[in-house]
PDB file of C-alpha atoms in Angstrom:
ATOM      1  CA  UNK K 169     186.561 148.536 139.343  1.00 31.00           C
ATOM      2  CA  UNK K 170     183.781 151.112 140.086  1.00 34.00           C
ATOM      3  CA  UNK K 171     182.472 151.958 143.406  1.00 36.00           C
ATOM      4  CA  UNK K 172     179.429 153.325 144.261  1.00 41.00           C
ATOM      5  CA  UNK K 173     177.696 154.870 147.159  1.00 42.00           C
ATOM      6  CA  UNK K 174     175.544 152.474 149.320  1.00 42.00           C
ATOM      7  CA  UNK K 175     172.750 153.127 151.706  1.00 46.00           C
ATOM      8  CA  UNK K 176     170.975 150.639 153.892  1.00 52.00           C
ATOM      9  CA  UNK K 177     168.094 149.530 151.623  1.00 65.00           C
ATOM     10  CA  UNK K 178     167.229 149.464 147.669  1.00 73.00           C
ATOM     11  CA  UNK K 179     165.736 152.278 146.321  1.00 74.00           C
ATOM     12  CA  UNK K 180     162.629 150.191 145.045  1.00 78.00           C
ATOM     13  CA  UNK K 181     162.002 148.720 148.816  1.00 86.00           C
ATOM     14  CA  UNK K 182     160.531 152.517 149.425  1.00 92.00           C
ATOM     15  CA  UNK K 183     157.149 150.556 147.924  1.00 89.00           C
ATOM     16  CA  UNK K 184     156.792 147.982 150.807  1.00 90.00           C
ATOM     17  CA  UNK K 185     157.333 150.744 153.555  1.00 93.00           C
ATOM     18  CA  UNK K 186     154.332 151.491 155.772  1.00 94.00           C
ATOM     19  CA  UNK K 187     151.965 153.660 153.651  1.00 93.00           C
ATOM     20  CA  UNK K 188     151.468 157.676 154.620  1.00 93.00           C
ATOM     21  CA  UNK K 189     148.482 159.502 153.555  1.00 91.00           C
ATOM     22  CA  UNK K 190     149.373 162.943 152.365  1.00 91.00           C
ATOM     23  CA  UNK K 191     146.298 165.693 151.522  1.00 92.00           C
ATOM     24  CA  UNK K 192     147.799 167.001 147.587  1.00 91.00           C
ATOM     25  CA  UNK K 193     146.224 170.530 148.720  1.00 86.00           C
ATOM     26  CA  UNK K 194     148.575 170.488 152.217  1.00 84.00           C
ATOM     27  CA  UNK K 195     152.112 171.762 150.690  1.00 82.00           C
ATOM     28  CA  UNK K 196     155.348 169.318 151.575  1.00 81.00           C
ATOM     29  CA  UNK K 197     157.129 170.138 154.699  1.00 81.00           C
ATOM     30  CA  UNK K 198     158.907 167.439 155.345  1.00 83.00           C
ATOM     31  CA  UNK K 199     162.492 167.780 154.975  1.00 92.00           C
ATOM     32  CA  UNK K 200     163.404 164.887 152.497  1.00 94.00           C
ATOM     33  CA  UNK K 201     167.326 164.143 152.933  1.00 95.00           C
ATOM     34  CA  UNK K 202     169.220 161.888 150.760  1.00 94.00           C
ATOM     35  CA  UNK K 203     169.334 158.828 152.182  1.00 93.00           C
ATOM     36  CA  UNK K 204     171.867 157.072 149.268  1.00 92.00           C
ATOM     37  CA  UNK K 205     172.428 157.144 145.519  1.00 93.00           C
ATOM     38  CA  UNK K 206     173.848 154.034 143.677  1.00 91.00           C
ATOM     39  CA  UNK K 207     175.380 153.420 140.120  1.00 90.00           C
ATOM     40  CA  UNK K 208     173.694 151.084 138.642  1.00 88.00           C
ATOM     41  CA  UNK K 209     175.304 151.071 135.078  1.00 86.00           C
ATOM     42  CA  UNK K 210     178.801 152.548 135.326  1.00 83.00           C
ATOM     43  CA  UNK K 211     178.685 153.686 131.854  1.00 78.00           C
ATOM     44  CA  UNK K 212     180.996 152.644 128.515  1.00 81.00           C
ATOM     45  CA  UNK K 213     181.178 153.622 125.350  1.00 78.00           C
ATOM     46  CA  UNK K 214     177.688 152.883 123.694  1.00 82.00           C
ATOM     47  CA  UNK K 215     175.220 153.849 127.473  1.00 87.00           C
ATOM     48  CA  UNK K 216     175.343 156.359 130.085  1.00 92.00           C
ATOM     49  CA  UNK K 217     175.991 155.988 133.425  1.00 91.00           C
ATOM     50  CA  UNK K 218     172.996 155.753 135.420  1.00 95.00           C
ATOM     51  CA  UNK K 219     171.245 155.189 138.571  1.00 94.00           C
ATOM     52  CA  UNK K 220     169.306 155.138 141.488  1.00 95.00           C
ATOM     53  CA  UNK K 221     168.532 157.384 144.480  1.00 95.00           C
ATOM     54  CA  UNK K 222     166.612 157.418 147.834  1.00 95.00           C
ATOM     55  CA  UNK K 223     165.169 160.076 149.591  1.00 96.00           C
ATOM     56  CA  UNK K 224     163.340 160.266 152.934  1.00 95.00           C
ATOM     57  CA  UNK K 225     161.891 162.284 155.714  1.00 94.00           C
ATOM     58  CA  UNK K 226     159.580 161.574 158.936  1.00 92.00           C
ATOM     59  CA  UNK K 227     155.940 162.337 158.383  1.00 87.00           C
ATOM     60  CA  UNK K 228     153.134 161.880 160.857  1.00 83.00           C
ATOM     61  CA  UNK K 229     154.837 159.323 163.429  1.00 87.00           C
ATOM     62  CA  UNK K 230     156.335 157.320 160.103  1.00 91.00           C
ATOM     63  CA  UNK K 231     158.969 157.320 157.295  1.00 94.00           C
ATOM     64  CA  UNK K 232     158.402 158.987 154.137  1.00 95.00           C
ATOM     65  CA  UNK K 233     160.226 157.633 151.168  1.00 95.00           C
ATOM     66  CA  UNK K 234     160.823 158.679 147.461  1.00 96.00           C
ATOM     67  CA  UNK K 235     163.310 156.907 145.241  1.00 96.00           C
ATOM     68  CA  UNK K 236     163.857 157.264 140.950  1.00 96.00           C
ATOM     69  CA  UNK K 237     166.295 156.235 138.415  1.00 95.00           C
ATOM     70  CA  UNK K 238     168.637 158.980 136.995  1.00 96.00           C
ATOM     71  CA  UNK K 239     170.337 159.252 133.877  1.00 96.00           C
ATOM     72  CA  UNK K 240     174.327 160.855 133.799  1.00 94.00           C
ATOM     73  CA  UNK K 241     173.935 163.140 130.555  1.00 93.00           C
ATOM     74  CA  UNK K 242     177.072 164.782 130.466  1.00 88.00           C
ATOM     75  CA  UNK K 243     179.348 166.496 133.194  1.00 84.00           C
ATOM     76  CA  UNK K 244     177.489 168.077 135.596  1.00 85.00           C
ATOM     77  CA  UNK K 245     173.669 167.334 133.902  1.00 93.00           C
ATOM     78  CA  UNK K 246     172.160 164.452 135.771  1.00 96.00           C
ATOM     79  CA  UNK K 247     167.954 163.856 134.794  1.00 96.00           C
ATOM     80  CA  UNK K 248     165.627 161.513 136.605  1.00 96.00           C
ATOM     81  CA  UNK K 249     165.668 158.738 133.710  1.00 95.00           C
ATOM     82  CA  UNK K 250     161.616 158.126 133.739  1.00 94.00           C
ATOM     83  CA  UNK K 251     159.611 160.809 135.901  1.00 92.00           C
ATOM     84  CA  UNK K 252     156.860 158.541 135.608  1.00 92.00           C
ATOM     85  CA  UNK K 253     158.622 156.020 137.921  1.00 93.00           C
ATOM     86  CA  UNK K 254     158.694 157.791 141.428  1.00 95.00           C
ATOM     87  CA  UNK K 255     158.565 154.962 143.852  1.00 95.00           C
ATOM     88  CA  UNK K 256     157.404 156.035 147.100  1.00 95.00           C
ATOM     89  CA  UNK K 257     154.818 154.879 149.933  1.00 95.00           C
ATOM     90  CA  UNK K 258     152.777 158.211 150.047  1.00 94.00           C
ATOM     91  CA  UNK K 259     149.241 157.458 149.295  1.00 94.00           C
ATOM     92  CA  UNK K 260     148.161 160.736 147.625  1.00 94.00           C
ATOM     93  CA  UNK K 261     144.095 161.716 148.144  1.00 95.00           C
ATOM     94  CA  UNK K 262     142.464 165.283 148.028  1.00 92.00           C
ATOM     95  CA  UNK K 263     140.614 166.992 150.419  1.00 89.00           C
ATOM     96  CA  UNK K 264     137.505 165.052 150.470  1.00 92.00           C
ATOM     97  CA  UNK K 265     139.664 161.952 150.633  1.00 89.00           C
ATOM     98  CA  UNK K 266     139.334 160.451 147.122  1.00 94.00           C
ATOM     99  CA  UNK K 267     142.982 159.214 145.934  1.00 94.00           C
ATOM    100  CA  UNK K 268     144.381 160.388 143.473  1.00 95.00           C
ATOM    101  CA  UNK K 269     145.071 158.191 140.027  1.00 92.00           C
ATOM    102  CA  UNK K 270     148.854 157.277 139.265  1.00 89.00           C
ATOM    103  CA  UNK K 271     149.526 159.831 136.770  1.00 91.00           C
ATOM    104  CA  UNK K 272     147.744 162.209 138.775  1.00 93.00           C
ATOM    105  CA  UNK K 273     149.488 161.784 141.786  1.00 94.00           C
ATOM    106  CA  UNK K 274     153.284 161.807 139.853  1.00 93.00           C
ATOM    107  CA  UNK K 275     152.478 165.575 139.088  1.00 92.00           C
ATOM    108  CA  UNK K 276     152.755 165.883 142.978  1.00 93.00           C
ATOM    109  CA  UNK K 277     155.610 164.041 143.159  1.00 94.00           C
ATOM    110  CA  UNK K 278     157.733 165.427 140.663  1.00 94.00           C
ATOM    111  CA  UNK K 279     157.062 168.832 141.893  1.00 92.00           C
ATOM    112  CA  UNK K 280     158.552 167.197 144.953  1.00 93.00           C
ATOM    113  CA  UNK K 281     161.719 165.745 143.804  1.00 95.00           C
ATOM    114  CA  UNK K 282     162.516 169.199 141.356  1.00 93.00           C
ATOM    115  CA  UNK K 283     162.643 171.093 145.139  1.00 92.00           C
ATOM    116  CA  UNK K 284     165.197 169.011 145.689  1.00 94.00           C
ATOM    117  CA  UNK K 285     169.300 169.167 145.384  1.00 93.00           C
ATOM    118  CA  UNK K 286     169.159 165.563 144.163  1.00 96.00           C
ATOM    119  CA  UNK K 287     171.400 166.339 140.846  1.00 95.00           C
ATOM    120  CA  UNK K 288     174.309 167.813 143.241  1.00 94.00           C
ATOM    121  CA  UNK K 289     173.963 164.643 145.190  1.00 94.00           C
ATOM    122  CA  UNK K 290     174.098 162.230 142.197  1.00 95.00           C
ATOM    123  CA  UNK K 291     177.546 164.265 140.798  1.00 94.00           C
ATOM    124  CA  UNK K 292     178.536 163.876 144.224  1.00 93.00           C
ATOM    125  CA  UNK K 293     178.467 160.342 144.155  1.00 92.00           C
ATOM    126  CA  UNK K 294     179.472 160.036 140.566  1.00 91.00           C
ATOM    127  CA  UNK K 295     182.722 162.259 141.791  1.00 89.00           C
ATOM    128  CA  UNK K 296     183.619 159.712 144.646  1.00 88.00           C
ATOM    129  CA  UNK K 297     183.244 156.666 142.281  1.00 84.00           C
ATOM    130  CA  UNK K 298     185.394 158.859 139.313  1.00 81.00           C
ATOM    131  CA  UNK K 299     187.848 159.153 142.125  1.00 82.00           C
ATOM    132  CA  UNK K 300     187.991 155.554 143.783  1.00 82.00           C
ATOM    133  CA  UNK K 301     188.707 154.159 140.392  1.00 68.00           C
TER     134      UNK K 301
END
C-alpha cells in the first residue's frame, strides 16, 4: 500500500482562502514554502504517478496560497501536469488597478512556481512513499 505525504488542507481549497490583491508590476517577495505534496495516482503500468502540491506564504496581514497538479515523468523529472491550472487566491491587477484576465494572470504565476524548488519537493515525497512501501 502507498503512502503519501499529507498536509492540513487540499490543494484545491487554496481557491476559497481570503483573496490577496497583488500589483503584477511589484516583483514576489514572499517566501512561498511547501506546505504538502500528495500522490494522487500512485502510478502502474499504463499512467504515471502524479499529483498535487501546496504552497504558501504570508502577504499583507493574510495567507498566500498556490497549489498545481504534477506529473512523475521519469526518475528525477517531475512537470506541473497543466500550467494552466494554478489554483491560488491572489487576485492579480496592474498598476492602475484593472485585473488581469485568467490567462494573463497564469504568466505571473508560472513565473512564480518555476522560482521555486517544488520538483525536489515532489521526488522528496515520491522517495518517502517508494520507501514506506
Amino acid at each position: 500500500m502507498m503512502k503519501a505525504a499529507s498536509h492540513a488542507c487540499p490543494p484545491w481549497t487554496v481557491r476559497a482562502w481570503p483573496p490577496l490583491l497583488w500589483q503584477v508590476e511589484t516583483p514576489p517577495r514572499w517566501p512561498l514554502r511547501h506546505l504538502g505534496t500528495r500522490i494522487t495516482n500512485p502510478g502502474d503500468q499504463v499512467s504515471r504517478t502524479a499529483g498535487q502540491t501546496i504552497w504558501a506564504a504570508p502577504l499583507n496581514g493574510g495567507q498566500v496560497g498556490m497549489a498545481w497538479d504534477w506529473i512523475h515523468l521519469s526518475r528525477g523529472v517531475v512537470a506541473m501536469a497543466d500550467p494552466l491550472s494554478v489554483v491560488t487566491n491572489l487576485r492579480l491587477v496592474h498598476a492602475d488597478g484593472d485585473g488581469l484576465s485568467m490567462l494573463e494572470a497564469l504568466r505571473y504565476l508560472n513565473e512564480v512556481v518555476h522560482t521555486l524548488d517544488w520538483q525536489d519537493e515532489v521526488e522528496r515525497v515520491l522517495t518517502i512513499n517508494e520507501q514506506a512501501a
